[in-house]
């Protein structure tokens, strides 16, 4: 074998089966992994990176972020979100289509790709949106390269009208032919609007009132309906940002009878329960909301420890402090907006769960690297540590204990309920296709360094390892 471009030594290499035994080095040439083995068995390299016993993970894939560009660049843009991703240890992002304009046609998708090609520091993909208006765009969006589709069943930022059940069911038959997956914002809109009106009429206006106006049954009903539609169309379905154990249980039951359904949850649903609203007010306002202790614990039990959740993503949803009303976080919740940033807190949160013994290292890798890549057709180029695949690494120091000060974040928005949280572990180095994009507290990549990842077929989520 020829000389390598770089060699990463003294790392603890983490795979879906856990850490590799012994002294394992990873060699990189031309942006791909060229060799994995004992240092003595590998050729020499131009550059040797000593990881000093830290974890070397496959690069983290975040399949749920709101980049806000085009259209809402005062909240975030492709440069700021990917700078934050690099600093947080995230090597690939999949962008949500509730931009302005929404990503409803191939031309608009190509526009997103152009912007990201120009502005992004890490690798990327994007979903297309499916609304009441554009069900004719299913195949054209697939042909234009989309990672998959998003349907907003519950109204949220962007106020995008979803297809009705008939349109949706019919569109899902067509999606089943594309090899792609459709993901849903899983909330029943009739239930939401009924309780929002009732809550407002009763003069209840705290952040907890907003949360309670979106009951678990709204999520569970939507998950049940889309699981059933998947079963009857063969269309692969993904549940974005599951917040409750009740909903995760429906997913697990669907998988058990062979339905191709997958689900994601977010660090905030695993970390917090609804007590967060008394502490953080509208800084923690999000849709779907953070749930009761019982639902959170059940999400761990049937979701993470059972089959109800496949992957973790952030729902990184930047808004300005002003839009969230953070000059008074306990002010009227109906004048606030839902969502907060996440790409710089997901690795620390997951590392902390590992440190607490809630999660094994192998499970972390499956949730955060392998399965999101498989579900959205990016595997094995992304999400794996195999010879011939992209040399994307997230290096984590598991021992460092630290407290988040949101002013240190790299996004335009720094609103997060994790402000002040105590973590154990953080990303110390991020590598995308062999290039170190973040190290020693500095973002080293430039806009334009990120590349679009080609999309292959999704997998059968009922048989996902
Ligand atoms: O809280 C949320 N904010 N939930 C969503 O589903 C959308 C997101 C946003 O785009 O701000
Ligand atoms: Zn979202």
PDB file of N, CA, C and O and ligand atoms in Angstrom, residues 64-66 68 96-98 150 152 156 185 240-241 264 266 286-288 314-317 339, ligand 2:
ATOM      1  N   UNK A  64     -32.086  15.671  11.034  1.00  0.00           N
ATOM      2  CA  UNK A  64     -33.221  16.576  11.264  1.00  0.00           C
ATOM      3  C   UNK A  64     -32.732  17.947  11.735  1.00  0.00           C
ATOM      4  O   UNK A  64     -32.612  18.194  12.930  1.00  0.00           O
ATOM      5  N   UNK A  65     -32.451  18.834  10.769  1.00  0.00           N
ATOM      6  CA  UNK A  65     -32.074  20.204  11.120  1.00  0.00           C
ATOM      7  C   UNK A  65     -32.828  21.199  10.243  1.00  0.00           C
ATOM      8  O   UNK A  65     -33.151  20.909   9.094  1.00  0.00           O
ATOM      9  N   UNK A  66     -33.092  22.367  10.817  1.00  0.00           N
ATOM     10  CA  UNK A  66     -33.715  23.461  10.074  1.00  0.00           C
ATOM     11  C   UNK A  66     -32.637  24.498   9.795  1.00  0.00           C
ATOM     12  O   UNK A  66     -32.171  25.180  10.708  1.00  0.00           O
ATOM     13  N   UNK A  68     -32.876  27.095   7.695  1.00  0.00           N
ATOM     14  CA  UNK A  68     -33.510  28.418   7.521  1.00  0.00           C
ATOM     15  C   UNK A  68     -33.116  29.139   6.237  1.00  0.00           C
ATOM     16  O   UNK A  68     -33.538  30.287   6.043  1.00  0.00           O
ATOM     17  N   UNK A  96     -34.316  20.292   6.650  1.00  0.00           N
ATOM     18  CA  UNK A  96     -35.770  20.299   6.570  1.00  0.00           C
ATOM     19  C   UNK A  96     -36.246  21.316   5.533  1.00  0.00           C
ATOM     20  O   UNK A  96     -35.626  22.376   5.373  1.00  0.00           O
ATOM     21  N   UNK A  97     -37.374  21.010   4.892  1.00  0.00           N
ATOM     22  CA  UNK A  97     -37.813  21.830   3.750  1.00  0.00           C
ATOM     23  C   UNK A  97     -38.783  22.957   4.104  1.00  0.00           C
ATOM     24  O   UNK A  97     -39.386  23.526   3.201  1.00  0.00           O
ATOM     25  N   UNK A  98     -38.921  23.305   5.405  1.00  0.00           N
ATOM     26  CA  UNK A  98     -39.822  24.431   5.736  1.00  0.00           C
ATOM     27  C   UNK A  98     -39.074  25.754   5.701  1.00  0.00           C
ATOM     28  O   UNK A  98     -39.084  26.538   6.639  1.00  0.00           O
ATOM     29  N   UNK A 150     -40.762  15.116   3.558  1.00  0.00           N
ATOM     30  CA  UNK A 150     -41.294  15.498   4.869  1.00  0.00           C
ATOM     31  C   UNK A 150     -42.724  15.964   4.705  1.00  0.00           C
ATOM     32  O   UNK A 150     -43.037  16.755   3.814  1.00  0.00           O
ATOM     33  N   UNK A 152     -45.730  17.727   7.103  1.00  0.00           N
ATOM     34  CA  UNK A 152     -46.047  18.371   8.384  1.00  0.00           C
ATOM     35  C   UNK A 152     -47.512  18.098   8.704  1.00  0.00           C
ATOM     36  O   UNK A 152     -48.389  18.861   8.308  1.00  0.00           O
ATOM     37  N   UNK A 156     -46.878  23.745  12.217  1.00  0.00           N
ATOM     38  CA  UNK A 156     -45.753  24.251  12.985  1.00  0.00           C
ATOM     39  C   UNK A 156     -45.127  25.378  12.194  1.00  0.00           C
ATOM     40  O   UNK A 156     -45.784  25.919  11.295  1.00  0.00           O
ATOM     41  N   UNK A 185     -43.990  14.995  10.600  1.00  0.00           N
ATOM     42  CA  UNK A 185     -44.219  15.677  11.870  1.00  0.00           C
ATOM     43  C   UNK A 185     -45.519  15.083  12.385  1.00  0.00           C
ATOM     44  O   UNK A 185     -46.587  15.345  11.839  1.00  0.00           O
ATOM     45  N   UNK A 240     -40.555  11.615  12.648  1.00  0.00           N
ATOM     46  CA  UNK A 240     -39.596  12.595  13.130  1.00  0.00           C
ATOM     47  C   UNK A 240     -39.889  12.939  14.591  1.00  0.00           C
ATOM     48  O   UNK A 240     -41.031  12.879  15.038  1.00  0.00           O
ATOM     49  N   UNK A 241     -38.875  13.304  15.310  1.00  0.00           N
ATOM     50  CA  UNK A 241     -38.927  13.827  16.683  1.00  0.00           C
ATOM     51  C   UNK A 241     -40.032  13.241  17.575  1.00  0.00           C
ATOM     52  O   UNK A 241     -40.858  13.961  18.106  1.00  0.00           O
ATOM     53  N   UNK A 264     -37.370   8.468  15.172  1.00  0.00           N
ATOM     54  CA  UNK A 264     -36.258   9.222  15.740  1.00  0.00           C
ATOM     55  C   UNK A 264     -36.775   9.909  17.005  1.00  0.00           C
ATOM     56  O   UNK A 264     -37.935  10.274  17.093  1.00  0.00           O
ATOM     57  N   UNK A 266     -35.171  12.955  20.058  1.00  0.00           N
ATOM     58  CA  UNK A 266     -34.173  14.010  20.163  1.00  0.00           C
ATOM     59  C   UNK A 266     -33.618  14.019  21.582  1.00  0.00           C
ATOM     60  O   UNK A 266     -34.320  13.663  22.530  1.00  0.00           O
ATOM     61  N   UNK A 286     -41.272  23.852  22.353  1.00  0.00           N
ATOM     62  CA  UNK A 286     -40.943  23.051  21.172  1.00  0.00           C
ATOM     63  C   UNK A 286     -42.168  22.237  20.792  1.00  0.00           C
ATOM     64  O   UNK A 286     -43.022  21.974  21.644  1.00  0.00           O
ATOM     65  N   UNK A 287     -42.250  21.860  19.518  1.00  0.00           N
ATOM     66  CA  UNK A 287     -43.377  21.075  19.022  1.00  0.00           C
ATOM     67  C   UNK A 287     -42.870  19.854  18.285  1.00  0.00           C
ATOM     68  O   UNK A 287     -42.143  20.052  17.314  1.00  0.00           O
ATOM     69  N   UNK A 288     -43.236  18.640  18.715  1.00  0.00           N
ATOM     70  CA  UNK A 288     -44.035  18.312  19.894  1.00  0.00           C
ATOM     71  C   UNK A 288     -43.322  18.710  21.192  1.00  0.00           C
ATOM     72  O   UNK A 288     -42.095  18.853  21.208  1.00  0.00           O
ATOM     73  N   UNK A 314     -31.561  16.105  16.102  1.00  0.00           N
ATOM     74  CA  UNK A 314     -31.792  17.220  17.027  1.00  0.00           C
ATOM     75  C   UNK A 314     -33.077  17.997  16.838  1.00  0.00           C
ATOM     76  O   UNK A 314     -33.556  18.614  17.761  1.00  0.00           O
ATOM     77  N   UNK A 315     -33.604  18.059  15.586  1.00  0.00           N
ATOM     78  CA  UNK A 315     -34.630  19.073  15.302  1.00  0.00           C
ATOM     79  C   UNK A 315     -34.077  20.469  15.613  1.00  0.00           C
ATOM     80  O   UNK A 315     -34.780  21.323  16.165  1.00  0.00           O
ATOM     81  N   UNK A 316     -32.798  20.675  15.268  1.00  0.00           N
ATOM     82  CA  UNK A 316     -32.152  21.995  15.426  1.00  0.00           C
ATOM     83  C   UNK A 316     -33.049  23.053  14.761  1.00  0.00           C
ATOM     84  O   UNK A 316     -33.186  23.067  13.535  1.00  0.00           O
ATOM     85  N   UNK A 317     -33.675  23.915  15.570  1.00  0.00           N
ATOM     86  CA  UNK A 317     -34.696  24.841  15.053  1.00  0.00           C
ATOM     87  C   UNK A 317     -34.439  26.255  15.573  1.00  0.00           C
ATOM     88  O   UNK A 317     -35.056  26.709  16.531  1.00  0.00           O
ATOM     89  N   UNK A 339     -39.125  25.789  19.171  1.00  0.00           N
ATOM     90  CA  UNK A 339     -37.888  25.271  18.600  1.00  0.00           C
ATOM     91  C   UNK A 339     -36.675  25.933  19.220  1.00  0.00           C
ATOM     92  O   UNK A 339     -36.746  27.052  19.734  1.00  0.00           O
TER      93      UNK A 339
HETATM   94 ZN1  LIG B   2     -38.164  19.896  12.834  1.00  0.00          ZN
END
